[in-house]
Short mmCIF file of C-alpha atoms and ligand atoms in Angstrom, two decimals:
data_model
loop_
_atom_site.label_atom_id
_atom_site.label_comp_id
_atom_site.label_asym_id
_atom_site.label_seq_id
_atom_site.Cartn_x
_atom_site.Cartn_y
_atom_site.Cartn_z
CA MET A 1 53.33 184.32 116.55
CA SER A 2 57.04 186.24 116.39
CA THR A 3 59.44 186.30 113.64
CA LYS A 4 62.33 184.21 114.87
CA THR A 5 64.88 186.49 115.94
CA THR A 6 67.37 185.28 113.61
CA GLN A 7 65.42 185.77 110.43
CA LEU A 8 64.71 189.74 111.25
CA SER A 9 66.54 191.60 108.71
CA SER A 10 68.60 193.80 111.74
CA TRP A 11 69.99 190.04 112.57
CA GLN A 12 71.59 189.25 108.92
CA THR A 13 72.89 193.24 109.36
CA LEU A 14 74.24 192.52 112.13
CA VAL A 15 76.08 189.22 110.80
CA ASN A 16 77.49 191.18 108.37
CA LEU A 17 78.77 193.89 110.55
CA ALA A 18 80.44 191.72 112.96
CA ASP A 19 82.32 190.37 110.07
CA GLU A 20 82.94 193.46 108.76
CA HIS A 21 84.54 194.51 112.36
CA LYS A 22 86.00 191.06 113.38
CA THR A 23 89.68 192.64 113.64
CA THR A 24 88.32 196.19 114.52
CA HIS A 25 90.30 197.56 117.33
CA ILE A 26 88.73 200.16 120.06
CA ARG A 27 91.80 201.59 119.67
CA ASP A 28 91.42 202.91 116.05
CA LEU A 29 87.91 203.34 116.90
CA PHE A 30 88.70 206.27 119.22
CA ALA A 31 91.93 207.41 117.38
CA SER A 32 89.22 207.89 114.45
CA ASP A 33 86.79 209.98 116.55
CA SER A 34 87.62 212.38 118.83
CA GLU A 35 83.87 212.65 119.98
CA ARG A 36 83.33 209.24 120.89
CA ALA A 37 83.55 209.16 124.68
CA GLY A 38 80.47 211.74 124.70
CA ARG A 39 78.91 210.24 121.78
CA TYR A 40 78.55 207.07 123.77
CA THR A 41 78.24 208.28 127.34
CA PHE A 42 74.78 208.35 128.90
CA GLU A 43 73.20 210.13 132.16
CA ALA A 44 70.67 207.90 133.60
CA ALA A 45 69.32 209.49 136.60
CA ASP A 46 72.24 209.59 138.87
CA LEU A 47 73.91 206.79 136.77
CA HIS A 48 76.98 208.33 134.50
CA ILE A 49 77.20 205.46 131.83
CA ASP A 50 79.95 204.82 129.37
CA PHE A 51 79.51 202.52 126.60
CA SER A 52 82.68 204.11 124.32
CA LYS A 53 85.12 201.14 125.27
CA HIS A 54 82.82 198.73 123.15
CA ARG A 55 83.47 197.67 119.67
CA ILE A 56 80.60 199.62 118.43
CA THR A 57 80.45 202.22 115.77
CA PRO A 58 77.38 204.43 114.42
CA GLU A 59 76.04 202.04 111.90
CA VAL A 60 76.70 198.85 114.93
CA VAL A 61 74.45 200.81 117.01
CA ALA A 62 71.72 201.45 114.57
CA ALA A 63 71.69 198.05 113.51
CA LEU A 64 71.47 196.93 116.89
CA THR A 65 68.68 199.46 117.68
CA GLU A 66 66.89 198.32 114.74
CA LEU A 67 66.91 194.76 116.22
CA ALA A 68 65.03 195.88 119.39
CA GLN A 69 62.59 197.68 117.43
CA GLN A 70 62.04 194.64 115.60
CA ALA A 71 62.29 192.28 118.21
CA GLY A 72 59.08 194.36 119.45
CA VAL A 73 61.21 195.53 122.58
CA GLU A 74 58.71 198.68 123.21
CA THR A 75 55.95 196.94 122.76
CA LYS A 76 56.73 194.15 125.42
CA ARG A 77 57.99 197.05 127.87
CA ASP A 78 54.64 198.63 127.65
CA GLN A 79 52.82 195.37 127.95
CA MET A 80 54.86 194.24 131.14
CA PHE A 81 54.28 197.77 132.73
CA ALA A 82 50.15 197.82 132.27
CA GLY A 83 50.03 194.48 133.83
CA ASP A 84 49.58 192.04 130.41
CA PRO A 85 50.13 188.53 131.45
CA ILE A 86 53.57 188.42 129.84
CA ASN A 87 54.50 185.48 131.62
CA VAL A 88 53.20 182.94 129.40
CA THR A 89 54.10 179.77 130.51
CA GLU A 90 52.49 180.65 134.41
CA ASN A 91 49.91 183.16 132.82
CA ARG A 92 50.56 185.95 135.22
CA SER A 93 51.27 189.59 134.87
CA VAL A 94 54.78 190.62 135.53
CA LEU A 95 54.29 193.82 137.82
CA HIS A 96 57.49 194.11 139.98
CA THR A 97 57.78 197.81 138.71
CA ALA A 98 54.35 198.77 140.39
CA LEU A 99 56.14 198.22 143.62
CA ARG A 100 57.85 201.42 143.16
CA ARG A 101 55.09 203.21 141.57
CA PRO A 102 54.15 206.76 143.45
CA ALA A 103 50.97 206.31 145.56
CA THR A 104 48.96 209.34 143.34
CA ASP A 105 49.36 206.01 140.30
CA LYS A 106 46.53 204.06 139.22
CA LEU A 107 46.67 200.71 137.98
CA THR A 108 43.86 198.24 137.64
CA LEU A 109 44.79 194.49 137.13
CA ALA A 110 41.43 191.94 136.32
CA THR A 111 42.19 189.04 138.62
CA GLU A 112 40.21 185.61 139.21
CA SER A 113 39.07 187.65 142.31
CA GLY A 114 37.71 190.66 140.47
CA PRO A 115 39.80 194.17 139.78
CA GLN A 116 42.82 194.72 141.76
CA GLU A 117 43.68 198.01 142.38
CA VAL A 118 47.48 197.48 142.33
CA VAL A 119 49.18 201.14 143.39
CA ASP A 120 46.88 201.29 146.24
CA ASP A 121 47.39 197.45 147.82
CA VAL A 122 51.24 198.40 147.23
CA HIS A 123 51.25 201.23 149.24
CA HIS A 124 48.99 199.76 152.03
CA VAL A 125 51.61 197.36 152.38
CA ILE A 126 54.51 199.90 152.52
CA ASP A 127 52.85 201.71 155.40
CA GLN A 128 51.81 198.52 157.13
CA MET A 129 55.96 197.85 156.86
CA ALA A 130 56.78 201.17 157.66
CA THR A 131 54.40 201.16 160.83
CA PHE A 132 55.90 197.67 162.40
CA ALA A 133 59.42 198.82 161.16
CA THR A 134 59.27 202.50 162.90
CA ALA A 135 57.83 200.43 166.13
CA VAL A 136 60.74 198.18 166.30
CA ARG A 137 63.27 200.65 165.47
CA ASN A 138 61.87 202.79 168.09
CA GLY A 139 61.25 199.56 170.78
CA GLU A 140 57.34 199.94 170.83
CA TRP A 141 57.60 196.60 169.61
CA VAL A 142 59.50 194.46 172.16
CA GLY A 143 59.89 190.85 172.09
CA ALA A 144 58.15 188.63 174.76
CA THR A 145 59.78 189.30 177.91
CA GLY A 146 59.62 193.00 177.33
CA GLU A 147 63.03 193.68 175.78
CA LYS A 148 63.88 195.72 172.99
CA ILE A 149 64.60 194.16 169.54
CA THR A 150 68.31 194.09 168.48
CA ALA A 151 68.73 191.28 166.09
CA ILE A 152 66.78 190.69 162.88
CA VAL A 153 67.18 187.34 161.26
CA ASN A 154 65.81 187.10 157.34
CA ILE A 155 65.26 183.61 156.90
CA GLY A 156 64.35 182.98 153.05
CA ILE A 157 65.87 181.67 149.75
CA GLY A 158 66.72 182.31 146.34
CA GLY A 159 64.41 185.68 145.47
CA SER A 160 63.28 185.81 149.03
CA ASP A 161 67.26 186.36 150.26
CA LEU A 162 69.59 187.62 147.82
CA GLY A 163 67.98 190.80 147.01
CA PRO A 164 67.65 192.00 150.45
CA ALA A 165 71.09 190.03 151.95
CA MET A 166 72.61 192.17 148.81
CA ALA A 167 70.57 195.29 149.68
CA TYR A 168 71.26 195.44 153.05
CA GLN A 169 75.03 195.10 152.46
CA ALA A 170 75.24 197.71 150.19
CA LEU A 171 73.44 199.88 152.38
CA ARG A 172 75.30 199.39 155.96
CA PRO A 173 76.49 202.59 156.60
CA HIS A 174 72.80 203.73 156.16
CA SER A 175 71.45 201.26 158.48
CA ASP A 176 71.11 201.73 162.22
CA ARG A 177 74.37 199.86 163.68
CA ASP A 178 72.73 199.01 166.64
CA LEU A 179 70.59 196.70 164.72
CA CYS A 180 72.16 193.15 163.98
CA VAL A 181 70.84 191.82 160.39
CA ARG A 182 71.51 188.29 159.58
CA PHE A 183 70.58 186.11 156.90
CA VAL A 184 69.70 182.51 156.56
CA SER A 185 69.27 180.86 153.49
CA ASN A 186 71.04 177.34 153.00
CA ILE A 187 69.45 174.49 154.62
CA ASP A 188 73.36 173.20 155.84
CA PRO A 189 72.63 173.49 159.35
CA THR A 190 75.48 175.47 159.80
CA ASP A 191 74.13 178.37 158.60
CA VAL A 192 71.26 178.89 160.90
CA ALA A 193 73.51 177.36 163.46
CA GLU A 194 76.16 180.05 162.83
CA ALA A 195 73.32 182.99 162.68
CA VAL A 196 72.12 182.29 166.03
CA ARG A 197 75.64 181.31 167.72
CA ASP A 198 75.68 184.70 169.80
CA LEU A 199 72.21 185.83 169.67
CA ASN A 200 70.03 186.27 172.55
CA PRO A 201 66.38 184.54 172.04
CA ALA A 202 64.56 187.44 173.94
CA THR A 203 66.13 190.12 171.77
CA THR A 204 65.78 188.72 168.21
CA LEU A 205 63.14 188.81 165.50
CA PHE A 206 62.84 186.36 162.69
CA ILE A 207 61.27 187.59 159.59
CA VAL A 208 60.10 184.31 157.43
CA VAL A 209 60.21 185.09 154.13
CA SER A 210 58.49 182.75 151.38
CA LYS A 211 56.54 183.33 148.44
CA THR A 212 54.82 179.98 148.77
CA PHE A 213 55.50 179.17 152.01
CA GLY A 214 56.08 175.87 150.73
CA THR A 215 59.95 176.04 150.06
CA ILE A 216 61.91 173.26 152.42
CA GLU A 217 64.96 174.98 152.92
CA THR A 218 62.97 178.51 154.42
CA LEU A 219 60.31 176.10 156.41
CA THR A 220 63.24 173.54 158.32
CA ASN A 221 65.18 176.47 158.91
CA ALA A 222 62.27 178.44 160.07
CA ARG A 223 61.40 175.29 162.14
CA THR A 224 64.60 175.45 163.60
CA ALA A 225 64.70 178.75 164.35
CA ARG A 226 61.35 178.16 166.52
CA THR A 227 62.68 175.45 168.49
CA TRP A 228 65.45 177.44 169.53
CA LEU A 229 63.11 180.55 170.38
CA THR A 230 60.60 178.67 172.37
CA ASP A 231 63.46 175.70 174.25
CA ALA A 232 64.31 179.16 175.84
CA LEU A 233 61.31 181.20 175.91
CA GLY A 234 58.34 179.01 175.73
CA ALA A 235 55.83 178.46 172.59
CA ASP A 236 54.04 182.13 173.26
CA ALA A 237 57.16 183.90 172.51
CA VAL A 238 56.46 182.89 168.72
CA ALA A 239 53.70 185.98 168.67
CA LYS A 240 56.45 188.67 169.37
CA HIS A 241 59.91 187.08 167.46
CA PHE A 242 58.24 185.50 164.15
CA VAL A 243 56.72 187.45 161.08
CA ALA A 244 55.96 186.67 157.91
CA VAL A 245 56.43 187.92 154.45
CA SER A 246 54.31 185.92 151.57
CA THR A 247 51.44 185.51 149.30
CA ASN A 248 50.14 182.35 151.00
CA ALA A 249 48.09 183.44 154.51
CA SER A 250 47.12 180.00 154.84
CA ARG A 251 50.32 178.57 155.34
CA VAL A 252 51.40 181.61 157.36
CA ALA A 253 48.49 180.46 159.75
CA ASP A 254 49.49 176.71 160.00
CA PHE A 255 53.26 177.12 160.56
CA GLY A 256 52.07 179.38 163.65
CA ILE A 257 52.55 182.61 162.49
CA ASP A 258 49.71 185.20 163.20
CA THR A 259 48.56 186.45 159.70
CA ASN A 260 48.17 190.08 161.58
CA ASN A 261 52.26 190.12 161.38
CA MET A 262 52.41 188.60 157.85
CA PHE A 263 53.34 191.39 155.31
CA GLY A 264 51.65 190.17 151.66
CA PHE A 265 53.07 190.09 148.25
CA TRP A 266 51.46 189.24 145.08
CA ASP A 267 51.68 186.35 142.33
CA TRP A 268 52.47 189.23 139.80
CA VAL A 269 55.97 189.80 141.52
CA GLY A 270 58.42 187.09 140.35
CA GLY A 271 60.70 185.99 143.57
CA ARG A 272 64.18 187.43 141.73
CA TYR A 273 62.43 190.68 141.07
CA SER A 274 60.90 190.97 144.72
CA VAL A 275 63.39 193.10 146.44
CA GLY A 276 61.12 195.96 146.56
CA SER A 277 58.10 194.12 147.69
CA ALA A 278 57.75 193.22 151.46
CA VAL A 279 60.55 191.00 150.76
CA GLY A 280 62.82 194.22 151.57
CA LEU A 281 61.26 194.26 155.03
CA SER A 282 64.70 193.38 156.73
CA LEU A 283 66.22 195.96 154.83
CA MET A 284 63.43 198.45 155.50
CA LEU A 285 64.09 197.49 159.39
CA ALA A 286 67.94 198.14 158.65
CA ILE A 287 67.80 201.59 157.01
CA GLY A 288 64.39 203.19 158.04
CA PRO A 289 61.32 203.41 156.19
CA ASP A 290 62.00 206.99 154.64
CA GLN A 291 65.39 205.71 153.40
CA PHE A 292 63.57 202.57 152.20
CA ARG A 293 61.19 204.68 150.08
CA GLU A 294 63.80 206.78 148.57
CA PHE A 295 65.21 203.03 147.20
CA LEU A 296 62.25 202.47 145.76
CA GLY A 297 62.48 205.96 144.21
CA GLY A 298 65.37 205.16 142.60
CA LEU A 299 63.97 201.90 140.93
CA HIS A 300 61.44 203.64 139.79
CA ASP A 301 63.68 206.76 138.33
CA ILE A 302 65.09 204.05 136.22
CA ASP A 303 61.35 202.54 135.46
CA THR A 304 61.08 205.85 133.66
CA HIS A 305 64.26 206.31 132.06
CA PHE A 306 63.22 202.94 130.21
CA ARG A 307 60.08 203.70 129.43
CA THR A 308 60.65 207.00 128.29
CA ALA A 309 64.10 207.53 126.74
CA PRO A 310 64.46 206.52 122.80
CA LEU A 311 66.08 202.96 122.55
CA GLU A 312 69.51 204.54 121.34
CA GLN A 313 69.55 206.43 124.46
CA ASN A 314 68.20 204.09 126.42
CA ALA A 315 71.01 202.61 128.90
CA PRO A 316 69.41 199.50 130.11
CA VAL A 317 68.30 198.84 126.27
CA MET A 318 71.93 199.34 125.11
CA MET A 319 73.59 197.33 127.94
CA ALA A 320 71.26 194.51 126.46
CA LEU A 321 72.17 195.00 123.18
CA LEU A 322 75.46 195.30 123.81
CA GLY A 323 75.34 191.40 125.41
CA VAL A 324 73.56 190.35 122.61
CA TRP A 325 76.14 191.93 120.19
CA TYR A 326 79.11 189.78 121.93
CA SER A 327 76.96 186.45 122.89
CA ASN A 328 75.74 186.19 119.36
CA PHE A 329 78.09 187.71 117.13
CA PHE A 330 81.51 187.19 118.89
CA ASP A 331 80.54 183.87 120.63
CA ALA A 332 81.50 185.53 124.37
CA ALA A 333 79.61 183.21 126.79
CA SER A 334 80.10 185.21 130.30
CA HIS A 335 79.72 188.57 131.56
CA ALA A 336 81.82 190.09 134.46
CA VAL A 337 80.42 192.34 136.87
CA LEU A 338 83.03 194.33 138.71
CA PRO A 339 82.05 196.54 141.58
CA TYR A 340 84.72 198.93 143.12
CA SER A 341 82.75 199.21 146.28
CA ASP A 342 82.96 196.06 148.81
CA HIS A 343 79.63 197.42 150.13
CA LEU A 344 78.37 195.63 146.32
CA ALA A 345 80.20 192.43 147.04
CA ARG A 346 77.05 190.78 146.84
CA PHE A 347 75.67 192.40 143.84
CA PRO A 348 77.31 190.01 141.28
CA ALA A 349 75.61 186.77 143.25
CA TYR A 350 72.25 188.93 142.81
CA LEU A 351 72.60 189.46 139.66
CA GLN A 352 73.46 185.74 138.87
CA GLN A 353 70.30 184.97 140.05
CA LEU A 354 68.47 187.96 138.28
CA ASP A 355 69.94 187.41 134.79
CA MET A 356 70.80 183.41 134.73
CA GLU A 357 67.28 182.38 136.11
CA SER A 358 65.62 184.75 133.89
CA ASN A 359 67.36 184.06 130.52
CA GLY A 360 69.28 180.53 131.29
CA LYS A 361 66.15 179.01 128.59
CA SER A 362 66.67 177.25 125.51
CA VAL A 363 63.29 177.47 124.43
CA THR A 364 61.27 180.52 123.43
CA ALA A 365 58.44 181.50 124.78
CA GLU A 366 56.24 179.82 121.79
CA GLY A 367 58.04 176.60 122.91
CA ASP A 368 60.34 176.18 120.04
CA VAL A 369 64.00 175.24 120.84
CA VAL A 370 66.45 178.24 120.32
CA ASP A 371 69.27 177.59 117.55
CA TYR A 372 71.54 180.37 118.99
CA ASP A 373 72.81 181.40 122.65
CA THR A 374 70.74 183.01 125.19
CA GLY A 375 71.60 184.12 128.86
CA PRO A 376 75.44 184.55 129.30
CA ILE A 377 76.96 183.12 132.27
CA ILE A 378 77.18 186.26 135.02
CA TRP A 379 80.47 186.24 137.50
CA GLY A 380 82.42 188.55 139.29
CA GLU A 381 84.00 189.89 142.47
CA PRO A 382 84.89 193.57 144.11
CA GLY A 383 87.82 195.38 142.74
CA THR A 384 90.55 195.46 143.42
CA ASN A 385 90.92 191.65 144.71
CA GLY A 386 89.70 190.58 141.49
CA GLN A 387 92.85 192.13 139.85
CA HIS A 388 94.52 189.72 142.02
CA ALA A 389 93.12 186.92 141.05
CA PHE A 390 91.24 186.60 137.72
CA TYR A 391 92.03 189.43 135.80
CA GLN A 392 94.77 188.10 134.22
CA LEU A 393 92.32 186.31 132.02
CA ILE A 394 90.45 188.91 130.96
CA HIS A 395 93.51 190.85 130.12
CA GLN A 396 95.48 187.73 128.28
CA GLY A 397 93.44 184.75 128.05
CA THR A 398 91.60 183.49 124.76
CA ARG A 399 87.88 184.41 125.80
CA LEU A 400 86.24 187.42 124.78
CA ILE A 401 85.17 188.73 128.42
CA PRO A 402 82.67 191.55 128.61
CA CYS A 403 82.61 193.48 131.86
CA ASP A 404 80.82 196.16 133.58
CA PHE A 405 83.23 198.35 135.84
CA ILE A 406 81.02 200.38 138.76
CA GLY A 407 82.56 202.61 140.99
CA PHE A 408 81.79 205.90 142.78
CA ALA A 409 83.03 209.49 143.36
CA LYS A 410 82.60 209.23 147.03
CA PRO A 411 83.33 206.25 149.43
CA SER A 412 81.51 205.76 152.31
CA ASP A 413 84.47 205.71 154.26
CA PRO A 414 86.93 208.55 153.82
CA ILE A 415 90.41 207.27 154.79
CA GLY A 416 93.36 208.69 153.95
CA GLU A 417 94.18 207.98 150.24
CA HIS A 418 92.15 204.53 149.91
CA HIS A 419 89.48 205.61 147.49
CA ASP A 420 91.57 207.52 145.12
CA LEU A 421 93.77 204.59 144.94
CA LEU A 422 90.81 202.27 144.60
CA MET A 423 89.80 204.51 141.29
CA ALA A 424 93.02 204.59 140.10
CA ASN A 425 93.04 201.03 139.79
CA PHE A 426 89.36 201.26 138.53
CA PHE A 427 90.33 203.74 135.32
CA ALA A 428 93.69 202.02 134.89
CA GLN A 429 91.66 198.50 134.22
CA THR A 430 89.19 199.81 131.79
CA GLU A 431 92.07 201.86 129.79
CA ALA A 432 94.17 198.81 129.81
CA LEU A 433 91.49 196.24 128.74
CA ALA A 434 90.71 198.92 126.02
CA PHE A 435 93.84 199.92 124.36
CA GLY A 436 96.14 196.97 125.57
CA GLN A 437 100.03 197.20 125.80
CA ASN A 438 102.32 196.61 122.56
CA HIS A 439 105.82 194.77 123.93
CA ASP A 440 108.61 192.93 122.25
CA ASP A 441 107.99 189.68 124.16
CA PRO A 442 104.69 188.02 123.89
CA ALA A 443 104.33 187.04 127.54
CA ARG A 444 104.06 190.73 128.32
CA THR A 445 102.29 192.03 125.45
CA PHE A 446 98.56 193.22 125.88
CA GLU A 447 96.36 192.92 122.95
CA GLY A 448 93.55 195.02 124.40
CA ASN A 449 90.14 195.46 122.51
CA ARG A 450 88.44 194.17 125.92
CA PRO A 451 85.09 195.88 126.17
CA THR A 452 83.85 197.54 129.15
CA THR A 453 80.96 199.77 130.00
CA THR A 454 81.61 202.13 132.82
CA ILE A 455 79.20 202.96 135.37
CA LEU A 456 79.66 205.54 137.80
CA SER A 457 77.83 207.62 140.66
CA GLU A 458 78.35 209.77 143.38
CA THR A 459 77.72 207.73 146.08
CA LEU A 460 76.19 204.49 146.65
CA SER A 461 72.78 206.03 148.37
CA PRO A 462 69.69 203.69 148.58
CA ARG A 463 68.51 206.04 145.67
CA VAL A 464 71.14 204.90 143.47
CA LEU A 465 71.36 201.52 144.68
CA GLY A 466 67.52 200.98 143.34
CA GLN A 467 68.54 202.66 140.03
CA LEU A 468 71.34 199.96 139.57
CA ILE A 469 69.28 197.12 140.32
CA ALA A 470 66.18 198.55 137.83
CA LEU A 471 69.40 199.45 135.43
CA TYR A 472 69.63 195.44 135.04
CA GLU A 473 66.17 193.96 136.13
CA HIS A 474 65.35 195.86 132.68
CA LYS A 475 68.56 194.54 130.69
CA VAL A 476 67.26 191.34 131.42
CA PHE A 477 64.08 192.24 130.40
CA VAL A 478 65.42 193.59 127.02
CA GLN A 479 67.21 190.62 126.24
CA GLY A 480 65.02 188.18 127.17
CA VAL A 481 62.66 189.79 124.42
CA ILE A 482 65.02 189.75 122.03
CA TRP A 483 66.10 185.91 122.62
CA GLY A 484 62.04 185.63 122.73
CA VAL A 485 62.69 183.60 126.01
CA ASN A 486 60.01 183.68 128.68
CA SER A 487 62.24 185.46 131.09
CA PHE A 488 59.63 184.93 134.17
CA ASP A 489 59.62 181.27 135.04
CA GLN A 490 62.08 178.74 136.44
CA PHE A 491 61.00 175.53 135.58
CA GLY A 492 64.52 174.69 136.15
CA VAL A 493 64.17 175.50 139.69
CA GLU A 494 61.41 173.51 140.14
CA LEU A 495 62.48 170.36 138.59
CA GLY A 496 65.44 170.06 141.95
CA LYS A 497 62.96 171.16 144.49
CA VAL A 498 60.90 167.76 143.08
CA LEU A 499 63.85 165.48 143.10
CA ALA A 500 65.55 166.46 146.49
CA THR A 501 61.92 166.01 148.15
CA THR A 502 61.48 162.49 146.31
CA ILE A 503 65.53 161.19 147.83
CA ALA A 504 65.05 163.36 151.23
CA GLY A 505 61.89 160.57 151.24
CA GLU A 506 64.07 157.83 151.07
CA LEU A 507 66.73 159.09 153.40
CA ALA A 508 64.32 159.39 156.18
CA ASP A 509 62.49 156.17 156.07
CA ASP A 510 66.33 154.32 154.78
CA THR A 511 64.26 153.00 151.90
CA THR A 512 65.86 152.82 148.32
CA GLY A 513 64.40 154.47 145.08
CA ASP A 514 64.66 154.28 141.28
CA HIS A 515 67.60 155.67 140.47
CA ASP A 516 70.86 155.17 137.98
CA SER A 517 73.29 152.97 139.27
CA SER A 518 75.68 156.20 140.09
CA THR A 519 72.98 158.07 141.83
CA SER A 520 71.86 154.83 143.85
CA SER A 521 75.40 153.83 144.82
CA LEU A 522 76.26 157.24 146.14
CA ILE A 523 73.15 157.37 147.92
CA SER A 524 74.32 154.20 149.44
CA TRP A 525 77.95 155.47 150.51
CA TYR A 526 76.31 158.20 152.24
CA LYS A 527 73.60 155.94 154.22
CA ASN A 528 76.46 153.78 155.20
CA ASN A 529 78.85 156.70 156.28
CA ARG A 530 76.56 159.44 157.46
C1 LIG B 601 62.83 183.04 142.05
C2 LIG B 601 62.71 181.90 142.65
C3 LIG B 601 63.58 181.46 143.15
C4 LIG B 601 62.50 181.60 144.56
C5 LIG B 601 62.98 180.77 145.44
C6 LIG B 601 62.04 180.82 146.82
O1 LIG B 601 62.43 184.10 141.07
O2 LIG B 601 61.58 181.68 141.90
O3 LIG B 601 64.48 181.57 143.61
O4 LIG B 601 62.46 183.10 144.99
O5 LIG B 601 62.97 179.43 145.35
O6 LIG B 601 60.78 180.73 147.04
P1 LIG B 601 59.91 181.04 148.14
O7 LIG B 601 59.76 182.63 148.28
O8 LIG B 601 58.55 180.40 147.08
O9 LIG B 601 60.34 180.39 149.30
#
């Protein structure tokens, strides 16, 4: 049994410190400490992270670090890396970190079917993916009519979509621009219809990505895509135009995809943590195996940092603790992630799933209902667009919204003065948010004291993208440990899947189910108007 988080002595210390610092201004913290920026700036692999524009003092950091210690972050972290079944509600290991371990590492996991050599299995699949990706990219793997593949369509949803879709967009400058890569996720027929509208079946390859191979959206979209293909090229074409990524070989075979063209992964890889597994096949096709390995290397860089850096110098731990500080002691309900790179346009959406599906829980891993806030609402848009939209509320609204600003020294498109202007805005925003502006007119007064983390790197390379992802993965992990929740289940998602299946049956056979009066009346309105 873990000690209840709010009963830890460090929690009580933080309650007192929060009270003491209720009115402390970031402006004053800088004025009284000329070393402040250096004191709170960390280097983690290729990331340069500045935490100095936060409402923290050495005392606050010490108490937060003690909270991490008392909550057992280091022990849990080591259990995760070792493959202990820390996903207790599903009795599973949590080993996405094994997906990026070097081939020379060893990790043996006891499974129901005997011991598994995890790192060997991981590298076997990476090699299989690399052989396939190389064959497609150089034209050895051709479609049913003998033509080279020029379009890849990834069909998957949630964890089987957001990671590769985000990463592909992030790394487009590193991709083969002759290859068109698209992502279909929504069951809305528009998604698949728009994705294939201008494609040629003879040169299109579909990757059906589903851990379970039982997800209604993915299977429905995959069937529609299969019909689109076979209407043009006949049933035999499926073998050359469909591959699968899954843990469920028999369902892949039932769908009609040859299991020789299936890339596996394991139940110890959660969907939202799976971009480094075969789920990243579309990304590997786009950027090539060598750069995909660099991406894995970046994930591993931060795994190593997370594992070895002392808590008070550990970047994901510090990000997590600051989140706890504002959520639990200053009532901040949300957290904005603001990338100053259009390539990271989908990064906030990716993090929404990573964070909100992991820590959007209100019972602890032991089953007790929590009496404190857990996971924040994550949101964001790339700068500078957000500045002309919602930043007003961050600057002058009544709510406290801690923000992460992510920027790069070098643009992928060096055109004129664009990038310096982008970054001028980047620096100006964090300065204004922290320091504010006095004015005689209350409407023009900026109180400041809005906390931000600044994350800089030289360029958005595959390696740096891997580092950014792992940074947030481990931030989420640490917060989950402190809040005592199981970050690795998602029963909230599963309820929706069950309810939709019931109603889909009623819509198909025009029967009436047992619902509340509102739901019944809405379903009946739909039936009368469809
Ligand atoms: C992720 C979730 C969820 C999942 C999708 C798709 O952590 O479990 O988003 O990835 O529901 O599931 P399948 O990959 O099984 O189709």
